[in-house]
CSV table of C-alpha atoms in Angstrom, one decimal:
chain,number,residue,atom,x,y,z
A,1,UNK,CA,91.0,58.2,122.1
A,2,UNK,CA,87.3,58.5,122.5
A,3,UNK,CA,86.1,55.3,123.7
A,4,UNK,CA,82.9,56.7,124.8
A,5,UNK,CA,80.6,58.6,122.1
A,6,UNK,CA,79.4,62.0,124.1
A,7,UNK,CA,75.6,61.6,123.3
A,8,UNK,CA,76.2,57.9,124.8
A,9,UNK,CA,76.8,59.7,127.6
A,10,UNK,CA,74.2,62.5,127.6
A,11,UNK,CA,71.8,60.1,127.1
A,12,UNK,CA,73.0,57.5,130.2
A,13,UNK,CA,73.2,61.2,132.3
A,14,UNK,CA,69.7,62.4,131.3
A,15,UNK,CA,68.5,58.5,132.2
A,16,UNK,CA,69.7,59.4,135.8
A,17,UNK,CA,69.9,62.7,136.6
A,18,UNK,CA,72.8,63.9,135.8
A,19,UNK,CA,73.7,66.9,134.5
A,20,UNK,CA,76.6,69.0,132.5
A,21,UNK,CA,78.9,66.4,131.5
A,22,UNK,CA,82.0,67.5,131.4
A,23,UNK,CA,84.9,65.6,129.2
A,24,UNK,CA,88.9,66.3,130.4
A,25,UNK,CA,91.0,63.5,127.8
A,26,UNK,CA,89.4,60.1,129.8
A,27,UNK,CA,88.0,60.9,132.4
A,28,UNK,CA,84.3,61.9,132.6
A,29,UNK,CA,82.9,64.1,135.1
A,30,UNK,CA,79.0,65.9,135.5
A,31,UNK,CA,76.9,66.6,138.2
A,32,UNK,CA,74.8,64.0,139.8
A,33,UNK,CA,71.0,64.4,141.3
A,34,UNK,CA,71.0,67.5,144.0
A,35,UNK,CA,74.9,68.1,143.8
A,36,UNK,CA,76.8,70.8,143.9
A,37,UNK,CA,80.2,69.5,142.9
A,38,UNK,CA,81.6,66.9,139.5
A,39,UNK,CA,82.0,63.6,140.4
A,40,UNK,CA,83.0,61.4,138.1
A,41,UNK,CA,80.6,59.3,136.4
A,42,UNK,CA,80.5,55.8,137.7
A,43,UNK,CA,82.7,52.8,136.5
A,44,UNK,CA,79.8,51.0,136.6
A,45,UNK,CA,77.5,53.1,133.9
A,46,UNK,CA,80.6,53.5,131.3
A,47,UNK,CA,81.3,49.5,131.8
A,48,UNK,CA,77.3,49.2,131.0
A,49,UNK,CA,77.1,51.9,128.8
A,50,UNK,CA,80.4,50.0,126.6
A,51,UNK,CA,78.7,46.5,126.7
A,52,UNK,CA,75.6,47.6,125.9
A,53,UNK,CA,76.9,50.7,122.5
A,54,UNK,CA,79.8,48.7,121.5
A,55,UNK,CA,82.6,50.8,119.9
A,56,UNK,CA,82.7,54.1,119.2
A,57,UNK,CA,83.6,55.9,115.8
A,58,UNK,CA,87.0,56.6,116.8
A,59,UNK,CA,87.6,53.0,118.1
A,60,UNK,CA,86.5,51.6,115.0
A,61,UNK,CA,88.3,53.5,112.4
A,62,UNK,CA,91.9,52.6,114.1
A,63,UNK,CA,90.5,49.0,113.8
A,64,UNK,CA,89.6,49.5,110.2
A,65,UNK,CA,93.2,51.4,109.4
A,66,UNK,CA,95.2,48.8,111.2
A,67,UNK,CA,93.4,46.2,109.2
A,68,UNK,CA,94.1,47.6,105.7
A,69,UNK,CA,97.6,48.6,107.0
A,70,UNK,CA,98.6,44.8,107.5
A,71,UNK,CA,97.2,44.2,104.1
A,72,UNK,CA,98.6,46.6,101.9
A,73,UNK,CA,102.1,45.6,104.3
A,74,UNK,CA,101.6,42.2,103.1
A,75,UNK,CA,101.1,43.0,99.8
A,76,UNK,CA,104.3,45.0,99.6
A,77,UNK,CA,106.2,42.0,101.7
A,78,UNK,CA,106.0,39.6,98.9
A,79,UNK,CA,106.9,42.6,96.0
A,80,UNK,CA,110.1,43.9,97.9
A,81,UNK,CA,110.6,39.8,98.9
A,82,UNK,CA,111.2,41.9,102.7
A,83,UNK,CA,110.0,41.6,105.7
A,84,UNK,CA,109.9,45.3,106.4
A,85,UNK,CA,106.6,46.4,105.8
A,86,UNK,CA,104.9,43.8,108.1
A,87,UNK,CA,107.4,45.0,111.3
A,88,UNK,CA,105.7,48.2,110.7
A,89,UNK,CA,102.4,46.7,110.4
A,90,UNK,CA,103.2,44.7,113.4
A,91,UNK,CA,104.4,48.2,115.3
A,92,UNK,CA,101.3,50.4,114.0
A,93,UNK,CA,98.8,47.2,115.1
A,94,UNK,CA,100.2,47.0,118.7
A,95,UNK,CA,99.7,51.0,119.4
A,96,UNK,CA,96.3,50.6,118.2
A,97,UNK,CA,95.5,47.3,119.9
A,98,UNK,CA,97.5,49.3,123.3
A,99,UNK,CA,94.9,52.3,122.2
A,100,UNK,CA,91.4,50.4,122.0
A,101,UNK,CA,92.3,49.7,126.2
A,102,UNK,CA,89.3,50.5,128.0
A,103,UNK,CA,91.0,52.2,131.7
A,104,UNK,CA,87.7,51.8,133.8
């Protein structure tokens, strides 16, 4: 899951003189000012971007999906009188929460 929009990262790179942003899975690399080897974006900068901008579009989509699955599961649980739909919703929500964890 992408926790940062590339436009947010490009904006930060432009403001701080970093160039040629490269995204590899969950790693964000760019060339610092005057450098010839790319380096990972600073952890403090990523934390600041996250605090400033909030959730990315993909994070919002997963969160809304988890809420909708839970609501549908609640209705199906009542309709079928079975706890299995809620178990599936719990599993989906647990996976979503795990994916929302930012590893910086």
